PDB file of C-alpha atoms in Angstrom:
ATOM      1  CA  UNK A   1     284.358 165.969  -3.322  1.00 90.00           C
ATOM      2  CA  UNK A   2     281.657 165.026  -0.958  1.00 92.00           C
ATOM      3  CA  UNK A   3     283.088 161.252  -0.714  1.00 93.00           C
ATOM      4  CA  UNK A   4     286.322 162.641   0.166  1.00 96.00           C
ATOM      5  CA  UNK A   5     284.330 165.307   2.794  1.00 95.00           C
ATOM      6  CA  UNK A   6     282.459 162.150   4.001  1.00 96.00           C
ATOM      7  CA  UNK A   7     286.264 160.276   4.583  1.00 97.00           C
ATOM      8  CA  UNK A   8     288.169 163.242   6.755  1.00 98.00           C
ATOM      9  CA  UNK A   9     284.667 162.650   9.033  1.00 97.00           C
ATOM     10  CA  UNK A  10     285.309 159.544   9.785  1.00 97.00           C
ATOM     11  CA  UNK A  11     289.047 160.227  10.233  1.00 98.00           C
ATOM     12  CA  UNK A  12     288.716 163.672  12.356  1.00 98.00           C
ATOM     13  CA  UNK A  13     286.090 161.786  14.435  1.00 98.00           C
ATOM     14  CA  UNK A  14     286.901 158.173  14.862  1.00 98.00           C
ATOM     15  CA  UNK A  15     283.136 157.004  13.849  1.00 97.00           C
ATOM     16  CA  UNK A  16     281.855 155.905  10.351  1.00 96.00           C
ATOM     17  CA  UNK A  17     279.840 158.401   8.692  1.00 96.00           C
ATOM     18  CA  UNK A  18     276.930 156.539   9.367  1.00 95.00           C
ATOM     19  CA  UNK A  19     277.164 156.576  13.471  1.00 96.00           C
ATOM     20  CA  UNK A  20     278.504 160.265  13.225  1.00 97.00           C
ATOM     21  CA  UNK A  21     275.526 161.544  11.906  1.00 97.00           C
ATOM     22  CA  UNK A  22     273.347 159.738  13.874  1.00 96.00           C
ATOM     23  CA  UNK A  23     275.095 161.215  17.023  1.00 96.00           C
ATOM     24  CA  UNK A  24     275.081 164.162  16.029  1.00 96.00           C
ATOM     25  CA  UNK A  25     272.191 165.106  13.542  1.00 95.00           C
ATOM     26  CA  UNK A  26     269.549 162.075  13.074  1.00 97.00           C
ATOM     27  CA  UNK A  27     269.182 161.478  17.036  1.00 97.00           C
ATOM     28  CA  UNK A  28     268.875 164.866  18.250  1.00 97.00           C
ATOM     29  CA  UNK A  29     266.403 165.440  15.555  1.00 97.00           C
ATOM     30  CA  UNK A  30     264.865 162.500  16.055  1.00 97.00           C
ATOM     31  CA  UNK A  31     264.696 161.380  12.561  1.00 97.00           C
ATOM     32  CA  UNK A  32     264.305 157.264  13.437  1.00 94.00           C
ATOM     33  CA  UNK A  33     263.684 156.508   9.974  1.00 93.00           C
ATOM     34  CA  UNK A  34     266.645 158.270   8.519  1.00 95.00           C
ATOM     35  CA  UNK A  35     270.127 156.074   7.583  1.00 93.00           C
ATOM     36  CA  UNK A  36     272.994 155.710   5.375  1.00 94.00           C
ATOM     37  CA  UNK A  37     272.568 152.799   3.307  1.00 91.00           C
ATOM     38  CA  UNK A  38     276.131 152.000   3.560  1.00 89.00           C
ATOM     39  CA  UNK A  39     276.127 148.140   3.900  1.00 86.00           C
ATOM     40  CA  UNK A  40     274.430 144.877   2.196  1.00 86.00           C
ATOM     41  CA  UNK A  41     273.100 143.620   5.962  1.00 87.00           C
ATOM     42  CA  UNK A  42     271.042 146.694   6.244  1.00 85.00           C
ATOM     43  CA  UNK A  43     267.493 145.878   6.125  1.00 83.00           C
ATOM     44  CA  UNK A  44     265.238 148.464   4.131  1.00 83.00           C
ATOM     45  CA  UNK A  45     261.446 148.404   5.461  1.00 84.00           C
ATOM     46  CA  UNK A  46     259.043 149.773   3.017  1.00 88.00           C
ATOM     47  CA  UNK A  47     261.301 151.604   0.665  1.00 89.00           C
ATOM     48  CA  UNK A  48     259.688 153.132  -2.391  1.00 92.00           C
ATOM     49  CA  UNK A  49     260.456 151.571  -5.805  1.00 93.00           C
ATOM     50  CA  UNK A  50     261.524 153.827  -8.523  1.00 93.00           C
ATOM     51  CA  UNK A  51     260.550 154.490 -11.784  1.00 94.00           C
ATOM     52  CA  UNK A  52     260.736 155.917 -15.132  1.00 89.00           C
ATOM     53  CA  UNK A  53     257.080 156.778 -16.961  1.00 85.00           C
ATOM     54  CA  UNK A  54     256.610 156.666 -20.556  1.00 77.00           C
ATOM     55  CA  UNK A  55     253.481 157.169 -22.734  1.00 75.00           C
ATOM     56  CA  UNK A  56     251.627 156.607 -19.780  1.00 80.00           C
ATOM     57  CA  UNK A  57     253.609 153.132 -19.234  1.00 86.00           C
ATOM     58  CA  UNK A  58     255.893 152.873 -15.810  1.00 91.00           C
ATOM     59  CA  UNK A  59     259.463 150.875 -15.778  1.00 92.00           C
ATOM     60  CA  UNK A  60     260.709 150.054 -12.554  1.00 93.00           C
ATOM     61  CA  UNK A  61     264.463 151.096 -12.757  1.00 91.00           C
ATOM     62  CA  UNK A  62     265.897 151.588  -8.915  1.00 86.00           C
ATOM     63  CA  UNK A  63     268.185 149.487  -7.491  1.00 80.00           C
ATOM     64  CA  UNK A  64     269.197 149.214  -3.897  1.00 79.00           C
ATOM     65  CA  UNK A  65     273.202 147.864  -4.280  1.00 82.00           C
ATOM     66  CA  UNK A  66     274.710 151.182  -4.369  1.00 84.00           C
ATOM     67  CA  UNK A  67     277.064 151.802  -1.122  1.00 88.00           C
ATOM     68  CA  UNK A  68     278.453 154.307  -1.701  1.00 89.00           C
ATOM     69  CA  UNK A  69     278.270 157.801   0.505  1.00 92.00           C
ATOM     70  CA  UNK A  70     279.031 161.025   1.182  1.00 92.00           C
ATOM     71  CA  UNK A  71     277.385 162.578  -2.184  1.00 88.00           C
ATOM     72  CA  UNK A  72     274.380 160.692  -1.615  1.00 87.00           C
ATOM     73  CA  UNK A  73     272.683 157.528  -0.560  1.00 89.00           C
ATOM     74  CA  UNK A  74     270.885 158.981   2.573  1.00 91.00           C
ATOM     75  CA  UNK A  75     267.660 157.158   2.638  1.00 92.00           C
ATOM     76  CA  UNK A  76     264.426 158.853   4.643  1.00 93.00           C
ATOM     77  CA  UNK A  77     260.857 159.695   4.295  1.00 94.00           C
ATOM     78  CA  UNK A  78     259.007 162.876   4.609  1.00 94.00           C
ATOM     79  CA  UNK A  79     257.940 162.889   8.197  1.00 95.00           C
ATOM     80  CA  UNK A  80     262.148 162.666   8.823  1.00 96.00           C
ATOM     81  CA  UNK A  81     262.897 165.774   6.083  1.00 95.00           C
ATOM     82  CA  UNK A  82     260.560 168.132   7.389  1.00 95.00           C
ATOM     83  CA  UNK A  83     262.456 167.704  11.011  1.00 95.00           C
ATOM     84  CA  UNK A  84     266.020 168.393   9.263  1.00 94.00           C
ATOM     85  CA  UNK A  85     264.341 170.809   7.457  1.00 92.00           C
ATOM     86  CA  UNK A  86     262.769 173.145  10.731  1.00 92.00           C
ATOM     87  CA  UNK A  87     266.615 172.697  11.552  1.00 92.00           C
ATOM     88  CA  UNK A  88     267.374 174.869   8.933  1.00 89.00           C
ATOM     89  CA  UNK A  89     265.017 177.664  10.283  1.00 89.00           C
ATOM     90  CA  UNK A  90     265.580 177.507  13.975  1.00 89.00           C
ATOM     91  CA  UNK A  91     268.470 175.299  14.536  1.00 90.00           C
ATOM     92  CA  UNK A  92     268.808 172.936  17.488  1.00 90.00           C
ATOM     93  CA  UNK A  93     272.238 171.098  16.022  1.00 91.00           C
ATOM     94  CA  UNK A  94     274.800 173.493  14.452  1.00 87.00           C
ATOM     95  CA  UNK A  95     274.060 176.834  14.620  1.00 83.00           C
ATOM     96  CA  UNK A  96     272.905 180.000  13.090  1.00 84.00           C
ATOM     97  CA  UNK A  97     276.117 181.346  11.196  1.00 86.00           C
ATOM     98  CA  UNK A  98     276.793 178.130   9.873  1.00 81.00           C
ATOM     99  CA  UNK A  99     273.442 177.871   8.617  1.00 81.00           C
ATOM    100  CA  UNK A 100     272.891 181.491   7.262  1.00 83.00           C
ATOM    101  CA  UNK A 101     275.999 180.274   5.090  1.00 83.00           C
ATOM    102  CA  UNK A 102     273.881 177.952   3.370  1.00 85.00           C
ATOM    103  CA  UNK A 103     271.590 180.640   2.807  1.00 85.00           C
ATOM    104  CA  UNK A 104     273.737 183.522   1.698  1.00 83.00           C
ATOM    105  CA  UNK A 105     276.543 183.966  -1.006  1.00 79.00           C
ATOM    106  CA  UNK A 106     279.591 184.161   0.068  1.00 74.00           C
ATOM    107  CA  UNK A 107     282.390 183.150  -2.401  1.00 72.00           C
ATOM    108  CA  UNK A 108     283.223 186.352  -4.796  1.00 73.00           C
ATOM    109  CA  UNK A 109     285.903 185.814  -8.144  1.00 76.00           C
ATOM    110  CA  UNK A 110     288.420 187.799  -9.139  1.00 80.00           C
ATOM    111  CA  UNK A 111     285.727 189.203 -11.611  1.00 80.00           C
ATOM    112  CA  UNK A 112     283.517 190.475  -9.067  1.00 77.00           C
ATOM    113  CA  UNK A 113     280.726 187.531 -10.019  1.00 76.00           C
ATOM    114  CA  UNK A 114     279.442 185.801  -7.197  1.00 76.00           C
ATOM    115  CA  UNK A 115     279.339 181.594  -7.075  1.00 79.00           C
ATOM    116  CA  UNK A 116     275.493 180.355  -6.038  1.00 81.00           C
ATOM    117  CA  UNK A 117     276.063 177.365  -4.947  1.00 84.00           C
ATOM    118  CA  UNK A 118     277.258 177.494  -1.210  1.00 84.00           C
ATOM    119  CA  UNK A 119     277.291 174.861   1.765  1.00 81.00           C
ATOM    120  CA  UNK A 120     275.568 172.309  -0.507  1.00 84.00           C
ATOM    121  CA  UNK A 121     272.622 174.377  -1.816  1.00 90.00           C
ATOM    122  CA  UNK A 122     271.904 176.524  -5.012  1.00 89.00           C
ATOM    123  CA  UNK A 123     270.947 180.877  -4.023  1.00 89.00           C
ATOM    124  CA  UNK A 124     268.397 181.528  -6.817  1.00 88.00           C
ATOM    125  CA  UNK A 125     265.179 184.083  -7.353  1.00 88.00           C
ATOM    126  CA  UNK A 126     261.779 183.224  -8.495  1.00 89.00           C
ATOM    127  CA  UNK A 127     259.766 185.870  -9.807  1.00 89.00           C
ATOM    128  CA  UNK A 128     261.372 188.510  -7.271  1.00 90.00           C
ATOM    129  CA  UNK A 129     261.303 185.603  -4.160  1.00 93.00           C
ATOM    130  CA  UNK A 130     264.635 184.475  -2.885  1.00 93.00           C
ATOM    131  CA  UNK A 131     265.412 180.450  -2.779  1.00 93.00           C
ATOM    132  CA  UNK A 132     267.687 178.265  -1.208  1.00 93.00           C
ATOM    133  CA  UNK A 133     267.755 174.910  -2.677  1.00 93.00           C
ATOM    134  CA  UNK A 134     269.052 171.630  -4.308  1.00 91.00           C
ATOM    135  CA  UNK A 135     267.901 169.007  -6.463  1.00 88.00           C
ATOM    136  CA  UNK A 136     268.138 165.516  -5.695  1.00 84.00           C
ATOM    137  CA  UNK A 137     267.999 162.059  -8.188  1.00 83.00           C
ATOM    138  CA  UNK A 138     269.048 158.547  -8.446  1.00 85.00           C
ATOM    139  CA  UNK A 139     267.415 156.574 -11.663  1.00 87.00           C
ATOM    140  CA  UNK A 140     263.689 156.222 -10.753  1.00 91.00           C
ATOM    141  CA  UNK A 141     263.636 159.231  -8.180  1.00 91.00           C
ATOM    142  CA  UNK A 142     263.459 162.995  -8.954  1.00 90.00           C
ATOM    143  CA  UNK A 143     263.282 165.587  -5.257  1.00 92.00           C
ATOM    144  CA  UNK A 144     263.995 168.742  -4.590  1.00 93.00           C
ATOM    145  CA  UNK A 145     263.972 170.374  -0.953  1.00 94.00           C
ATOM    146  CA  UNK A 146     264.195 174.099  -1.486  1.00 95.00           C
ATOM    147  CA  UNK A 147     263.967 176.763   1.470  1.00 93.00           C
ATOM    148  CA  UNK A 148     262.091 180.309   1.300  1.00 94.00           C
ATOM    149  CA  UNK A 149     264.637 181.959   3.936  1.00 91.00           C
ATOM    150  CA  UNK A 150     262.494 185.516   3.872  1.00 92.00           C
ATOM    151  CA  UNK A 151     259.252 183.926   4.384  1.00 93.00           C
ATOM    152  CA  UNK A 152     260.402 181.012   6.494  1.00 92.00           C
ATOM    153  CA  UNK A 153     258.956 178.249   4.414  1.00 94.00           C
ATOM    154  CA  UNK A 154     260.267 175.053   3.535  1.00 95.00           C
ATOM    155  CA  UNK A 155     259.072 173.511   0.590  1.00 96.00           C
ATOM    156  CA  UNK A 156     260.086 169.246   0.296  1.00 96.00           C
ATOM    157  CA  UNK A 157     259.014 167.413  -2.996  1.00 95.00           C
ATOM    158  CA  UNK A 158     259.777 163.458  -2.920  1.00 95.00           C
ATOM    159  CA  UNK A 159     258.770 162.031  -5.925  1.00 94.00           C
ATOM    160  CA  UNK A 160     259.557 158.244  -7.407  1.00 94.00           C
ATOM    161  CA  UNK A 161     258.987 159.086 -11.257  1.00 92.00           C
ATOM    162  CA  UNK A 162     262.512 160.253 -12.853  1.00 88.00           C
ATOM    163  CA  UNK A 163     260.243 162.103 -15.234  1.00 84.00           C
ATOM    164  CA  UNK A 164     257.679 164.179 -13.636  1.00 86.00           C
ATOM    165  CA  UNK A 165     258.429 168.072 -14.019  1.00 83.00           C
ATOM    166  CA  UNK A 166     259.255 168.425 -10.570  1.00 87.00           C
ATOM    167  CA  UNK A 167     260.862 171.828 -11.164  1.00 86.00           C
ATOM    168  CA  UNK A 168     257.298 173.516 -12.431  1.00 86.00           C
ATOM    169  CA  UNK A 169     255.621 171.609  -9.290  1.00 91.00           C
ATOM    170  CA  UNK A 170     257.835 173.593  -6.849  1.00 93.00           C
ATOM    171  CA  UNK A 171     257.663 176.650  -8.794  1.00 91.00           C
ATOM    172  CA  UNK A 172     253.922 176.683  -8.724  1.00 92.00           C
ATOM    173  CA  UNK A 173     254.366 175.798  -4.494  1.00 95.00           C
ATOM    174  CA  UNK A 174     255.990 179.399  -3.927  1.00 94.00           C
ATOM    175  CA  UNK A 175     253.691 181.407  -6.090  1.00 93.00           C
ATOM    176  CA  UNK A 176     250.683 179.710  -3.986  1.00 94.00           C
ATOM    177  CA  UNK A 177     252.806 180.188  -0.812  1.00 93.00           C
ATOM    178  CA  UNK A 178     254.135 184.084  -1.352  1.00 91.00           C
ATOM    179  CA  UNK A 179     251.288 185.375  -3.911  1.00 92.00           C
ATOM    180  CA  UNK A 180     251.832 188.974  -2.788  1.00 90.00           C
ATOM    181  CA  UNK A 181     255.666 188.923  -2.606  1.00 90.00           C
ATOM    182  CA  UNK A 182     255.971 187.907  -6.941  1.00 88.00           C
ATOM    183  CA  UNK A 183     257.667 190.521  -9.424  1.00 87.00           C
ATOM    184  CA  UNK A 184     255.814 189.369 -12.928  1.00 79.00           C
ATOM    185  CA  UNK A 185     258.109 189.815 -15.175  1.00 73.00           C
ATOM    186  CA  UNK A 186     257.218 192.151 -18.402  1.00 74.00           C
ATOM    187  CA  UNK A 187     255.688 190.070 -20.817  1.00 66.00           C
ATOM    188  CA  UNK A 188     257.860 191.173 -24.153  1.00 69.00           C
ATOM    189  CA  UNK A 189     255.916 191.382 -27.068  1.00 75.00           C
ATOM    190  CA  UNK A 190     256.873 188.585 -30.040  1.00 76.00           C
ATOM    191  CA  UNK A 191     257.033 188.675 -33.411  1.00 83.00           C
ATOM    192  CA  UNK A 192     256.095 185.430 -35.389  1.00 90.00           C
ATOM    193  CA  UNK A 193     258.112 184.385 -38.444  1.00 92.00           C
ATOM    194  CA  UNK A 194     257.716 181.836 -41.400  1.00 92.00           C
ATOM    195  CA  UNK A 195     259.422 178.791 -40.339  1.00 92.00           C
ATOM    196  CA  UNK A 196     263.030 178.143 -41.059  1.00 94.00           C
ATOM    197  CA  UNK A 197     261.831 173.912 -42.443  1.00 93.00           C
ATOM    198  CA  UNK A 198     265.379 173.139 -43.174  1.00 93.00           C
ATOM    199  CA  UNK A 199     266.278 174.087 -39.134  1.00 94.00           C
ATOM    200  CA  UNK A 200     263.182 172.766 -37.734  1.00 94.00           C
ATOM    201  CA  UNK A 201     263.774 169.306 -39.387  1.00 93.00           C
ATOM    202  CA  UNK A 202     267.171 168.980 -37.601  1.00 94.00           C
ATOM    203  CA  UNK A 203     265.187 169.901 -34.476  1.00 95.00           C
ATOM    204  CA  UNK A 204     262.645 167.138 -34.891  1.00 94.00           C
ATOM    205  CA  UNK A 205     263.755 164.212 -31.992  1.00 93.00           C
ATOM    206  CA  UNK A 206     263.497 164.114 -28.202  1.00 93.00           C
ATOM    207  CA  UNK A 207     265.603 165.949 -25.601  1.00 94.00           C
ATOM    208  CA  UNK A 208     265.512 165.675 -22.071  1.00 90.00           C
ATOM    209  CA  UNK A 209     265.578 168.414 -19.329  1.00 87.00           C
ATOM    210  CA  UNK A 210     267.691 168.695 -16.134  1.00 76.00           C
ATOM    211  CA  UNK A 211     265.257 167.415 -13.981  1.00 71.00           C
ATOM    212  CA  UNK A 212     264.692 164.036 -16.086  1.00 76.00           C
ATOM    213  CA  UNK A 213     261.549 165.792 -17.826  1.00 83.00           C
ATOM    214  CA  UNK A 214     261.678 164.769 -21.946  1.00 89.00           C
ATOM    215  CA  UNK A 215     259.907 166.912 -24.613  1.00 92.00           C
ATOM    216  CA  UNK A 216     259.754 165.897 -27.917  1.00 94.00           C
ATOM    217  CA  UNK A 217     259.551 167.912 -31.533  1.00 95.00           C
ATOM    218  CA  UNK A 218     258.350 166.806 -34.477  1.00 94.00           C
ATOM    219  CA  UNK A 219     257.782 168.648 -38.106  1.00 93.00           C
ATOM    220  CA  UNK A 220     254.574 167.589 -39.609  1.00 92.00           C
ATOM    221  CA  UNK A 221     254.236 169.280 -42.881  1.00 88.00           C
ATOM    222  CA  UNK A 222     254.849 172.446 -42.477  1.00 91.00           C
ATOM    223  CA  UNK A 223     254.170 172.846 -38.694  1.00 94.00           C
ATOM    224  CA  UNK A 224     256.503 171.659 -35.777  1.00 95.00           C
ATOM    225  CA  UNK A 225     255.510 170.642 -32.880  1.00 95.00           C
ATOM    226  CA  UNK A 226     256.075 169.805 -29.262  1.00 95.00           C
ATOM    227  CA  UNK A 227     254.877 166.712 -27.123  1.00 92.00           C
ATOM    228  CA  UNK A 228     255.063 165.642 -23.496  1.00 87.00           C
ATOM    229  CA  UNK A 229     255.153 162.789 -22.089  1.00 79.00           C
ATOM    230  CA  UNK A 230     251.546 161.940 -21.702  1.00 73.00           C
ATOM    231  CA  UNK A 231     250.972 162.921 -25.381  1.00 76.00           C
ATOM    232  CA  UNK A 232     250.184 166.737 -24.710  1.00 84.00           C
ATOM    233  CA  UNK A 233     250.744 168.284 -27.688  1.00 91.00           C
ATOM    234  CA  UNK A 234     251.190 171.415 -29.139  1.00 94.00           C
ATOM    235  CA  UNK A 235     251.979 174.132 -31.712  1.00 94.00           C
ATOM    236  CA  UNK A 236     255.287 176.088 -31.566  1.00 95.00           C
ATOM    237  CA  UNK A 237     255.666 179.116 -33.698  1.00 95.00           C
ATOM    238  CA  UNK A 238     258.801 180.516 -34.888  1.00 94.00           C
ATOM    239  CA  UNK A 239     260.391 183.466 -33.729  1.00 93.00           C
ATOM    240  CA  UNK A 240     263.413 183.182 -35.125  1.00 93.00           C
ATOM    241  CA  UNK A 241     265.583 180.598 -36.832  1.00 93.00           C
ATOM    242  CA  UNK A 242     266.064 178.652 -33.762  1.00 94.00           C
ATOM    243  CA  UNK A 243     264.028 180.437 -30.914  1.00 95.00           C
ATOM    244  CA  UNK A 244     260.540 179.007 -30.746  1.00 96.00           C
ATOM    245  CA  UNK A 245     256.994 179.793 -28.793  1.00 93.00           C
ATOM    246  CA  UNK A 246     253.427 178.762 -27.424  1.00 92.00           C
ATOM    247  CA  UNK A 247     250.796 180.065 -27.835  1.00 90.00           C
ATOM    248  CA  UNK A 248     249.203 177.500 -25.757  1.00 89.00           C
ATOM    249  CA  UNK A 249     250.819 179.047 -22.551  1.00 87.00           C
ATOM    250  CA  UNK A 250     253.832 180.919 -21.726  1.00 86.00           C
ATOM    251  CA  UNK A 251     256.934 179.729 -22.823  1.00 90.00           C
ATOM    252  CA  UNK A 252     259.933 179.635 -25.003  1.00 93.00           C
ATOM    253  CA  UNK A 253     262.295 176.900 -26.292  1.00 95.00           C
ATOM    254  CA  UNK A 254     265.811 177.644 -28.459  1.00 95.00           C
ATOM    255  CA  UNK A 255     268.331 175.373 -29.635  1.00 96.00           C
ATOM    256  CA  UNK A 256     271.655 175.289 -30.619  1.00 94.00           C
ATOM    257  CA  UNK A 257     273.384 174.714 -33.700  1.00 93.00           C
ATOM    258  CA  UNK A 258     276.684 173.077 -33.936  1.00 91.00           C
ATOM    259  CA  UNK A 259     279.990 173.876 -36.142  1.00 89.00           C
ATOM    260  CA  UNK A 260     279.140 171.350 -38.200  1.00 90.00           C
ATOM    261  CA  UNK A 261     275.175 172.376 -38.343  1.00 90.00           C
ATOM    262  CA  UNK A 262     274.035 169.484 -35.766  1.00 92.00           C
ATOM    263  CA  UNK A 263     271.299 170.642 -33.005  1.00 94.00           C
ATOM    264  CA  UNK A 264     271.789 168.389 -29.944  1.00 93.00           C
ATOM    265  CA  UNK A 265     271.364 171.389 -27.454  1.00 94.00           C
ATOM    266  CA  UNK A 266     268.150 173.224 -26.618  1.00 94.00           C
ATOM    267  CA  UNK A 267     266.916 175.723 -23.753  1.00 94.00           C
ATOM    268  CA  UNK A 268     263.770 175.768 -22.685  1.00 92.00           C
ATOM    269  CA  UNK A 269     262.342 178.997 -20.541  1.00 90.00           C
ATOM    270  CA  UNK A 270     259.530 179.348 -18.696  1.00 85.00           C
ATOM    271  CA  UNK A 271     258.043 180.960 -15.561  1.00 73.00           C
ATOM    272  CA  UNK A 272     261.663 183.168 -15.533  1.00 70.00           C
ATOM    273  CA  UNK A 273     263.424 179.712 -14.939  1.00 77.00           C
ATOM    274  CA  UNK A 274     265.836 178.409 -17.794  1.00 82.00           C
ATOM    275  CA  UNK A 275     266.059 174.685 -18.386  1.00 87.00           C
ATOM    276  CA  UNK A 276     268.957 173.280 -20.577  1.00 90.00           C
ATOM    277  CA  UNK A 277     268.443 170.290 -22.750  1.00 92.00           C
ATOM    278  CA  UNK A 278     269.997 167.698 -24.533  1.00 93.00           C
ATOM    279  CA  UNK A 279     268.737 165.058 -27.399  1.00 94.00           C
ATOM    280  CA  UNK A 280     268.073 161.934 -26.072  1.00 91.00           C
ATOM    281  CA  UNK A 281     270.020 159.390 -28.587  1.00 86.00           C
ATOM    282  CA  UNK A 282     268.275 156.531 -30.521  1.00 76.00           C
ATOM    283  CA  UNK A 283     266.633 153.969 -27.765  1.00 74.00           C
ATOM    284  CA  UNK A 284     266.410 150.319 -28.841  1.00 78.00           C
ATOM    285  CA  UNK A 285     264.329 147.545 -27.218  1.00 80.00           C
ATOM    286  CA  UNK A 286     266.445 145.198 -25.541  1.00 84.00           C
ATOM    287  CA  UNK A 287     265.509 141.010 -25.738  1.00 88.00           C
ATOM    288  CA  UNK A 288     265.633 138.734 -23.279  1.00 89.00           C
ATOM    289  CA  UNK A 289     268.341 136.949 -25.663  1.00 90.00           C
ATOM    290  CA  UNK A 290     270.511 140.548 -26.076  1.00 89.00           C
ATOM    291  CA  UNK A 291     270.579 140.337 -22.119  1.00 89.00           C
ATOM    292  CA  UNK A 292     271.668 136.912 -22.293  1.00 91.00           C
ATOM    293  CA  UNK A 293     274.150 137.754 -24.335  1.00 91.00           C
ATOM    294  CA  UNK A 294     275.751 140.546 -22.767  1.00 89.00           C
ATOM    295  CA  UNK A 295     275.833 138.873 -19.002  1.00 89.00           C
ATOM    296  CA  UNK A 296     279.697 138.104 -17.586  1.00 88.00           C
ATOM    297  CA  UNK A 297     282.527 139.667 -16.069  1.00 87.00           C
TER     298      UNK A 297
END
């Protein structure tokens, strides 16, 4: 949708998407380190290199040869974000009803149920504190920009680890930001039951989280339990069949059983936020001869 969006721009305006936004956004903002990375011939000074982290081992995994646009592949640093992101605020290019679009649901269905995503960006609450925001990734590269339109704040996280929990980061941001302005929720009291072994044992593998973040569960004995990627560990207790807790700190984790009694699905909750998961599939080294191997056409 947005490489089609990016097309009728360059057809309504007679520019490539590239020189229409800098007319029209990147120059009057004066973002000069902000560009489309449309072409092979452009030149990419100091660019960050991405990567994936692993039991406390880092992979380089970005890659630069991607030309595509219109969804993506907008390349800037955070000296250029916070300008576009003031725009947002107090607008010098567009203007204000545009902009309180972004900020505001506006599509209703037939059902009464309104959409949250508008112009481009997700309308969520945190703990009672409106947001406006989106995610951003490529392999190696995990951001979010998300907006605090009642408190005029503007909160931008650029990070080049696909598996830092960049979600919790920006959660913890607002609650420092708008201390006052949080609704706790009611903590609900929680029952804890003998473990279901049978379940847990089809739980037992690694699943990974929408924003890259991989926790793993493993049934020792009797006990399951949960590690992060730099080998936290830690108990889970069973609260039902397939709804676990902590003890540790506050939060929950269920899963999802299958017709034919698989668990590849899992939610995990915390801080009023719900994060869907899914298992992360057997991962095999690779040799230098596989690679051989498998180069060609």
């Amino acid at each position: 949708g947005y490489s089609i969006l990016a097309t009728i721009v360059e057809r309504v305006s007679g520019l490539s998407f590239e020189e229409f936004l800098n007319q029209n956004i990147f120059s009057p903002l004066g973002m000069q380190y902000t560009l489309v990375n449309s072409n092979s011939n452009i030149e990419l000074i100091n660019s960050a290199d991405g990567y994936s982290v692993a039991n406390y081992k880092a992979t380089k995994i970005s890659y630069t040869n991607d030309y595509s646009y219109g969804s993506g592949n907008i390349w800037s640093n955070l000296e250029d974000m916070i300008k576009w992101s003031k725009n947002l605020l107090d607008p010098k290019v567009g203007n204000r009803e545009i902009l309180d679009r972004i900020t505001n649901k506006y599509n209703t269905l037939e059902n009464g149920d309104s959409i949250n995503y508008t112009y481009g960006f997700f309308i969520k609450n945190h703990k009672g504190i409106k947001i406006v925001e989106h995610q951003g990734g490529v392999p190696g590269f995990n951001n979010y920009l998300t907006v605090l339109p009642n408190q005029k704040y503007v909160i931008i996280t650029m990070f080049n680890n696909q598996n830092i929990a960049a979600r919790s980061i920006v959660n913890n941001i607002i609650e420092i930001l708008a201390p006052s302005e949080l609704i706790e929720p009611k903590p609900q009291k929680v029952i804890e039951k003998e473990i279901n072994l049978v379940i847990a044992n089809k739980i037992s593998g690694t699943y990974a989280l929408s924003d890259g973040m991989e926790l793993t569960f493993n049934l020792q004995n009797d006990t399951l339990w949960l590690t992060f990627p730099l080998d936290q560990k830690y108990q889970l207790f069973s609260q039902n069949d397939t709804t676990y807790f902590l003890k540790a700190f506050n939060a929950q984790c269920s899963f999802e059983i299958s017709k034919n009694g698989v668990i590849n699905k899992m939610l995990w909750k915390q801080r009023g936020i719900d994060y869907p998961g899914s298992r992360v599939k057997e991962r095999v080294d690779i040799t230098l001869e596989d690679l051989k191997s498998i180069a060609g056409d």
